[in-house]
Amino acid sequence: MEYTQLGRTGLKVSRLVLGTMNFGGLTDEADSHAIMDAAHDAGINFFDTANIYGTGEHKGLTEEIVGSWFARGGGRRDRTVLATKGYGNMTPDGSPWNTSVWPNDNKLSALNIRRSVEASLKRLGTDHIDVYQFHHVDRQTPFEEIWQAMDVLVRQGKVLYVGTSNFPGYKIAQGNEVAARTGRLGLVSEQCLYNLAERRAELEVIPAAQEYGVGIIPWSPLHQGLLGGALRKEREGSGARTKGGRSAAGLADPAVRTRVQAYEDLLAEHGLEPGEAALAWLLTRPGVTGPIVGPRTAEQLASAVRAVELELGGEVLAGLEEIFPGPGPAPEAFAW
C-alpha cells in the first residue's frame, strides 16, 4: 500500500479509503468485520463512514458495526484513521437532508454538531474521531458558529481534523478564510463526487481544494458501477444492475452505452480491468488523496488494492481523456 499526507496536514493515510456504506445493508456484520480485517491486512488505514449509514429503520447501524469491530481489540482502532460525517436527520422516518421531526435534529448548528459527534462516538465505541466531516453545506449556519463548535470538540480531544463532503469550491474557500482569520487549521479534506464519467469537480472544487491544501477524497469512483465493466457484466448476466434492479448509472442512454463500450474496448486492448483502471486513473489526478472504495466482498476489495500498483501508460491515459474529456479549467471552460 502507498501512503500520502491528508491535504496539508502531517497525517499519513492510505491511497485507498475503505468506504463502509454497505455495512449493515448489503453486507452483514460478520462479512463487514472480515472486509475491515482484510483492509488492514492490505495496508489500508483510512476508513470512512457517516452517522446516517445503515438502513432506513436503523440509521447509525454502520457506525455500530465499525464500533463492534474496534471492540474486538488487536490494535484495530489504533491502526485506523477514522472519518465519519454529520449533518443528516437520524430519525427513521425523516429525510436525511431537508426535513426534521424536531427543529435542531439536522444541519450544522453548534447544537446539532455537538449532539451528532457525541452520538457517533457512542456508536463507534471510541473516544475520538480523527476526521469529522460535514456531509453537506448548511446555508443558514455561519462558519463562525461552526468553528466555535469544532473548537470545543478539538479542545476536548473528541475530534482531531475537520473535513467536508459535497461542498462547492466557494464554501471550501469561505470555510478556510474564516478559520485563517482566527488562527485555526481549517478544513483539511473534501469528499466529492469525482470519476472519469463525472469530472465537474475539476471546474471549481478541486482547484479550490488545491489552493487551500485540502485533500480530495473522491466518492463513487466507479460511477455506480458504470466504470466497473458494466456492459461486459450485462452480457455475462453477472451484475450490471443494482440491488433495486436499476441498470448501472446511465446505461439506458444510447450515448452513454457507446462511450462505455469504447472505454471497455480500450482497456481490453491493453489487458486492463475496467474497475481497477478507473481507480488507477483517479490516483493520477492532481490533489487526490485517495478514492473511497466500498466493497461488498473481500474479492472486490482485493481488486481495488491492485489498482494502487497499476500504472496506466500514456496511450491509455490519452484514450481515457478522449472518451471522457474533462470540462477544462474555470473560468475558461465557460468564458474566455
Short mmCIF file of C-alpha atoms in Angstrom, two decimals:
data_model
loop_
_atom_site.label_atom_id
_atom_site.label_comp_id
_atom_site.label_asym_id
_atom_site.label_seq_id
_atom_site.Cartn_x
_atom_site.Cartn_y
_atom_site.Cartn_z
CA MET A 1 0.00 0.00 0.00
CA GLU A 2 1.13 3.54 -0.70
CA TYR A 3 0.53 6.40 1.71
CA THR A 4 0.27 10.17 1.39
CA GLN A 5 -0.42 13.19 3.56
CA LEU A 6 -4.05 14.17 4.05
CA GLY A 7 -4.06 17.59 2.45
CA ARG A 8 -1.62 19.96 4.12
CA THR A 9 -1.60 18.01 7.38
CA GLY A 10 1.06 15.71 8.79
CA LEU A 11 -1.45 12.84 8.89
CA LYS A 12 -0.46 9.88 6.70
CA VAL A 13 -3.29 7.95 5.08
CA SER A 14 -3.51 5.13 2.54
CA ARG A 15 -4.12 5.91 -1.13
CA LEU A 16 -7.35 3.93 -0.88
CA VAL A 17 -10.09 4.79 1.60
CA LEU A 18 -12.34 1.99 2.83
CA GLY A 19 -15.95 3.06 2.47
CA THR A 20 -18.41 1.38 4.82
CA MET A 21 -21.79 2.47 3.45
CA ASN A 22 -22.72 -1.12 2.51
CA PHE A 23 -22.10 -2.41 6.05
CA GLY A 24 -25.38 -3.35 7.67
CA GLY A 25 -27.31 -3.11 4.42
CA LEU A 26 -25.83 -5.17 1.59
CA THR A 27 -23.10 -6.65 3.82
CA ASP A 28 -23.85 -8.26 7.18
CA GLU A 29 -21.81 -7.69 10.33
CA ALA A 30 -19.60 -10.79 10.04
CA ASP A 31 -18.67 -10.06 6.43
CA SER A 32 -18.14 -6.39 7.28
CA HIS A 33 -15.68 -7.36 10.00
CA ALA A 34 -13.87 -9.65 7.56
CA ILE A 35 -13.60 -6.87 4.99
CA MET A 36 -12.18 -4.45 7.57
CA ASP A 37 -9.62 -7.05 8.66
CA ALA A 38 -8.68 -7.63 5.01
CA ALA A 39 -8.32 -3.88 4.51
CA HIS A 40 -5.85 -3.66 7.40
CA ASP A 41 -4.00 -6.69 6.02
CA ALA A 42 -3.69 -4.82 2.70
CA GLY A 43 -2.34 -1.73 4.46
CA ILE A 44 -5.49 0.42 4.20
CA ASN A 45 -5.57 2.60 7.32
CA PHE A 46 -8.21 5.19 6.32
CA PHE A 47 -11.86 4.19 6.96
CA ASP A 48 -14.85 6.39 6.10
CA THR A 49 -18.37 6.19 7.47
CA ALA A 50 -21.28 8.50 8.38
CA ASN A 51 -23.88 8.80 11.08
CA ILE A 52 -26.80 8.15 8.71
CA TYR A 53 -25.37 4.99 7.12
CA GLY A 54 -27.26 1.79 7.82
CA THR A 55 -30.84 1.09 6.87
CA GLY A 56 -33.93 3.29 6.82
CA GLU A 57 -35.16 1.70 10.03
CA HIS A 58 -31.74 1.75 11.69
CA LYS A 59 -29.63 4.75 10.78
CA GLY A 60 -26.33 4.54 12.60
CA LEU A 61 -26.07 0.77 12.13
CA THR A 62 -22.91 1.12 10.06
CA GLU A 63 -21.14 3.07 12.79
CA GLU A 64 -22.24 0.41 15.28
CA ILE A 65 -20.71 -2.33 13.10
CA VAL A 66 -17.43 -0.41 12.86
CA GLY A 67 -17.59 0.05 16.63
CA SER A 68 -18.12 -3.66 17.26
CA TRP A 69 -15.09 -4.36 15.07
CA PHE A 70 -12.98 -1.91 17.09
CA ALA A 71 -14.18 -3.66 20.26
CA ARG A 72 -12.50 -6.87 19.13
CA GLY A 73 -9.18 -5.23 20.00
CA GLY A 74 -5.92 -6.27 18.44
CA GLY A 75 -4.93 -2.66 17.73
CA ARG A 76 -7.82 -2.20 15.31
CA ARG A 77 -8.72 1.29 16.49
CA ASP A 78 -5.14 2.47 16.91
CA ARG A 79 -4.26 1.40 13.37
CA THR A 80 -7.26 3.17 11.84
CA VAL A 81 -7.64 6.78 10.73
CA LEU A 82 -11.36 7.08 11.37
CA ALA A 83 -13.52 9.52 9.42
CA THR A 84 -17.23 9.97 9.92
CA LYS A 85 -19.80 12.59 8.98
CA GLY A 86 -22.63 14.58 10.45
CA TYR A 87 -25.49 16.72 9.08
CA GLY A 88 -28.36 14.40 8.27
CA ASN A 89 -31.52 13.68 10.22
CA MET A 90 -31.17 10.48 12.22
CA THR A 91 -34.87 9.75 12.69
CA PRO A 92 -36.08 6.65 10.78
CA ASP A 93 -38.93 8.50 9.07
CA GLY A 94 -37.09 11.73 8.32
CA SER A 95 -35.31 12.81 5.15
CA PRO A 96 -31.60 12.99 5.95
CA TRP A 97 -31.14 16.35 4.26
CA ASN A 98 -34.11 18.68 4.13
CA THR A 99 -36.66 17.92 6.85
CA SER A 100 -36.58 17.22 10.52
CA VAL A 101 -39.08 15.88 13.01
CA TRP A 102 -37.65 18.37 15.53
CA PRO A 103 -36.11 21.72 14.53
CA ASN A 104 -32.47 21.13 15.55
CA ASP A 105 -32.06 17.48 14.56
CA ASN A 106 -30.03 18.10 11.42
CA LYS A 107 -27.66 20.50 9.65
CA LEU A 108 -24.66 22.29 11.19
CA SER A 109 -25.83 24.33 14.14
CA ALA A 110 -23.45 24.20 17.09
CA LEU A 111 -26.14 22.27 18.92
CA ASN A 112 -26.53 19.57 16.28
CA ILE A 113 -22.77 19.27 15.73
CA ARG A 114 -22.24 18.59 19.43
CA ARG A 115 -25.09 16.10 19.61
CA SER A 116 -24.03 14.34 16.40
CA VAL A 117 -20.41 13.93 17.48
CA GLU A 118 -21.40 12.57 20.89
CA ALA A 119 -23.81 10.09 19.30
CA SER A 120 -21.24 8.94 16.74
CA LEU A 121 -18.62 8.42 19.44
CA LYS A 122 -21.05 6.22 21.36
CA ARG A 123 -21.96 4.11 18.32
CA LEU A 124 -18.32 3.79 17.26
CA GLY A 125 -17.18 2.89 20.77
CA THR A 126 -14.26 5.28 20.66
CA ASP A 127 -13.19 8.43 22.48
CA HIS A 128 -12.25 10.44 19.38
CA ILE A 129 -12.90 10.87 15.66
CA ASP A 130 -9.82 11.51 13.57
CA VAL A 131 -11.55 13.36 10.70
CA TYR A 132 -15.04 14.78 11.29
CA GLN A 133 -16.71 15.75 8.02
CA PHE A 134 -19.70 17.99 7.31
CA HIS A 135 -21.84 15.87 5.00
CA HIS A 136 -23.46 18.78 3.17
CA VAL A 137 -23.44 22.58 3.13
CA ASP A 138 -25.68 24.42 5.58
CA ARG A 139 -26.54 27.76 4.05
CA GLN A 140 -28.12 29.07 7.25
CA THR A 141 -25.29 28.47 9.72
CA PRO A 142 -22.27 30.82 9.55
CA PHE A 143 -18.79 29.35 9.68
CA GLU A 144 -18.06 31.42 12.77
CA GLU A 145 -20.60 29.28 14.65
CA ILE A 146 -19.39 26.04 13.05
CA TRP A 147 -15.76 26.71 14.01
CA GLN A 148 -16.73 27.68 17.55
CA ALA A 149 -18.47 24.31 17.92
CA MET A 150 -15.49 22.45 16.48
CA ASP A 151 -13.05 24.33 18.74
CA VAL A 152 -14.79 22.90 21.79
CA LEU A 153 -14.65 19.37 20.41
CA VAL A 154 -11.00 19.69 19.42
CA ARG A 155 -10.08 21.02 22.89
CA GLN A 156 -11.93 18.09 24.44
CA GLY A 157 -9.92 15.69 22.28
CA LYS A 158 -13.05 14.32 20.61
CA VAL A 159 -12.15 15.50 17.08
CA LEU A 160 -8.69 15.94 15.55
CA TYR A 161 -9.27 17.23 12.00
CA VAL A 162 -12.23 18.73 10.15
CA GLY A 163 -13.30 18.00 6.57
CA THR A 164 -16.24 18.45 4.25
CA SER A 165 -18.29 16.43 1.80
CA ASN A 166 -20.25 17.67 -1.21
CA PHE A 167 -19.10 21.27 -0.72
CA PRO A 168 -18.76 23.71 -3.63
CA GLY A 169 -15.46 25.46 -4.15
CA TYR A 170 -16.63 28.79 -2.75
CA LYS A 171 -17.66 27.15 0.55
CA ILE A 172 -14.27 25.46 0.89
CA ALA A 173 -12.67 28.86 0.40
CA GLN A 174 -15.08 30.57 2.78
CA GLY A 175 -14.58 27.98 5.50
CA ASN A 176 -10.82 28.23 5.36
CA GLU A 177 -10.77 32.02 5.17
CA VAL A 178 -12.89 32.28 8.32
CA ALA A 179 -10.60 29.74 10.00
CA ALA A 180 -7.45 31.60 8.94
CA ARG A 181 -8.69 34.90 10.37
CA THR A 182 -8.85 33.31 13.82
CA GLY A 183 -5.74 31.16 13.66
CA ARG A 184 -7.49 27.82 13.16
CA LEU A 185 -6.22 24.97 10.99
CA GLY A 186 -9.46 24.92 9.00
CA LEU A 187 -10.72 22.32 6.56
CA VAL A 188 -8.25 19.62 5.55
CA SER A 189 -10.28 17.35 3.25
CA GLU A 190 -13.20 17.38 0.82
CA GLN A 191 -15.12 14.28 -0.15
CA CYS A 192 -16.71 14.84 -3.54
CA LEU A 193 -18.26 13.00 -6.47
CA TYR A 194 -15.39 12.56 -8.93
CA ASN A 195 -14.59 9.91 -11.52
CA LEU A 196 -13.87 9.53 -15.24
CA ALA A 197 -17.54 9.93 -16.14
CA GLU A 198 -18.22 12.80 -13.70
CA ARG A 199 -15.50 15.44 -13.83
CA ARG A 200 -17.34 18.66 -12.95
CA ALA A 201 -15.35 18.85 -9.71
CA GLU A 202 -12.38 19.89 -11.84
CA LEU A 203 -14.07 23.24 -12.55
CA GLU A 204 -14.11 24.76 -9.07
CA VAL A 205 -13.97 22.21 -6.23
CA ILE A 206 -10.58 20.67 -6.92
CA PRO A 207 -8.84 23.99 -7.75
CA ALA A 208 -10.17 25.48 -4.51
CA ALA A 209 -9.05 22.43 -2.57
CA GLN A 210 -5.57 22.57 -4.06
CA GLU A 211 -5.28 26.29 -3.32
CA TYR A 212 -6.09 25.73 0.35
CA GLY A 213 -4.21 22.46 0.85
CA VAL A 214 -7.38 20.39 1.15
CA GLY A 215 -7.09 16.70 0.23
CA ILE A 216 -9.64 15.39 -2.28
CA ILE A 217 -11.36 12.09 -1.42
CA PRO A 218 -13.48 11.03 -4.42
CA TRP A 219 -16.65 9.08 -3.76
CA SER A 220 -18.38 6.81 -6.32
CA PRO A 221 -15.10 6.25 -8.21
CA LEU A 222 -16.83 3.71 -10.48
CA HIS A 223 -19.88 5.96 -11.00
CA GLN A 224 -22.40 3.49 -9.56
CA GLY A 225 -20.81 0.62 -11.45
CA LEU A 226 -20.72 2.27 -14.87
CA LEU A 227 -16.91 2.17 -14.96
CA GLY A 228 -16.57 -1.31 -13.49
CA GLY A 229 -17.17 -3.32 -16.66
CA ALA A 230 -20.92 -2.73 -16.69
CA LEU A 231 -21.52 -3.78 -20.31
CA ARG A 232 -19.39 -6.89 -20.01
CA LYS A 233 -21.24 -7.86 -16.83
CA GLU A 234 -24.54 -7.17 -18.56
CA ARG A 235 -23.61 -9.58 -21.36
CA GLU A 236 -22.47 -12.18 -18.84
CA GLY A 237 -25.54 -11.66 -16.65
CA SER A 238 -23.27 -11.11 -13.67
CA GLY A 239 -24.33 -7.85 -12.10
CA ALA A 240 -24.76 -4.77 -14.26
CA ARG A 241 -27.81 -4.00 -12.14
CA THR A 242 -28.09 -2.62 -8.65
CA LYS A 243 -29.93 -4.31 -5.79
CA GLY A 244 -33.05 -2.34 -6.70
CA GLY A 245 -32.99 -3.68 -10.26
CA ARG A 246 -31.80 -0.46 -11.90
CA SER A 247 -29.15 -0.58 -14.60
CA ALA A 248 -25.72 0.78 -13.72
CA ALA A 249 -25.77 4.58 -13.90
CA GLY A 250 -26.93 5.81 -17.30
CA LEU A 251 -26.82 2.58 -19.32
CA ALA A 252 -30.33 3.19 -20.64
CA ASP A 253 -28.93 6.16 -22.61
CA PRO A 254 -27.55 5.02 -26.01
CA ALA A 255 -24.89 7.74 -25.97
CA VAL A 256 -23.67 6.55 -22.57
CA ARG A 257 -23.59 2.95 -23.75
CA THR A 258 -21.48 3.94 -26.76
CA ARG A 259 -18.98 5.77 -24.56
CA VAL A 260 -18.79 2.94 -22.02
CA GLN A 261 -18.28 0.41 -24.83
CA ALA A 262 -15.36 2.47 -26.15
CA TYR A 263 -13.95 2.58 -22.61
CA GLU A 264 -14.20 -1.17 -22.11
CA ASP A 265 -12.75 -1.85 -25.57
CA LEU A 266 -9.75 0.42 -24.87
CA LEU A 267 -8.97 -1.33 -21.60
CA ALA A 268 -9.49 -4.80 -23.06
CA GLU A 269 -6.99 -3.93 -25.79
CA HIS A 270 -4.41 -3.24 -23.07
CA GLY A 271 -5.37 -6.16 -20.84
CA LEU A 272 -6.75 -3.98 -18.06
CA GLU A 273 -9.73 -4.49 -15.76
CA PRO A 274 -12.16 -1.53 -16.03
CA GLY A 275 -12.74 -1.04 -12.29
CA GLU A 276 -9.04 -1.17 -11.49
CA ALA A 277 -8.21 1.24 -14.31
CA ALA A 278 -10.86 3.73 -13.14
CA LEU A 279 -9.33 3.77 -9.66
CA ALA A 280 -5.79 3.99 -11.04
CA TRP A 281 -6.82 7.00 -13.15
CA LEU A 282 -8.07 8.82 -10.05
CA LEU A 283 -4.74 8.15 -8.33
CA THR A 284 -3.00 10.07 -11.13
CA ARG A 285 -5.17 13.16 -10.68
CA PRO A 286 -3.75 16.30 -9.03
CA GLY A 287 -4.97 16.91 -5.49
CA VAL A 288 -6.46 13.43 -4.98
CA THR A 289 -5.60 11.83 -1.64
CA GLY A 290 -7.36 8.57 -2.41
CA PRO A 291 -10.74 7.36 -3.70
CA ILE A 292 -13.32 5.71 -1.47
CA VAL A 293 -13.87 2.05 -2.31
CA GLY A 294 -16.98 0.39 -0.92
CA PRO A 295 -16.51 -3.35 -1.39
CA ARG A 296 -19.34 -5.73 -0.63
CA THR A 297 -16.97 -8.70 -0.70
CA ALA A 298 -13.32 -9.48 0.01
CA GLU A 299 -12.81 -10.15 -3.73
CA GLN A 300 -13.92 -6.61 -4.60
CA LEU A 301 -11.51 -5.24 -2.02
CA ALA A 302 -8.62 -7.25 -3.49
CA SER A 303 -9.40 -5.83 -6.94
CA ALA A 304 -9.34 -2.28 -5.58
CA VAL A 305 -6.00 -2.85 -3.87
CA ARG A 306 -4.46 -3.98 -7.17
CA ALA A 307 -5.27 -0.55 -8.62
CA VAL A 308 -2.71 1.11 -6.34
CA GLU A 309 0.15 -0.65 -8.11
CA LEU A 310 -1.36 -0.25 -11.59
CA GLU A 311 0.49 2.20 -13.84
CA LEU A 312 -1.51 3.49 -16.79
CA GLY A 313 0.59 4.15 -19.88
CA GLY A 314 0.43 7.30 -21.94
CA GLU A 315 -1.64 5.68 -24.67
CA VAL A 316 -4.24 4.51 -22.16
CA LEU A 317 -4.39 7.90 -20.41
CA ALA A 318 -4.80 9.68 -23.75
CA GLY A 319 -7.54 7.26 -24.77
CA LEU A 320 -9.40 7.77 -21.49
CA GLU A 321 -9.17 11.53 -21.93
CA GLU A 322 -10.63 11.24 -25.42
CA ILE A 323 -13.53 9.08 -24.27
CA PHE A 324 -14.24 11.03 -21.06
CA PRO A 325 -12.97 14.58 -21.66
CA GLY A 326 -12.82 16.90 -18.69
CA PRO A 327 -14.60 20.26 -18.60
CA GLY A 328 -11.37 22.24 -18.60
CA PRO A 329 -10.36 24.84 -16.01
CA ALA A 330 -12.61 27.64 -14.81
CA PRO A 331 -13.32 30.29 -15.96
CA GLU A 332 -12.06 29.32 -19.42
CA ALA A 333 -14.49 26.39 -19.55
CA PHE A 334 -17.43 28.77 -19.57
CA ALA A 335 -15.88 32.12 -20.51
CA TRP A 336 -12.92 33.45 -22.49
#
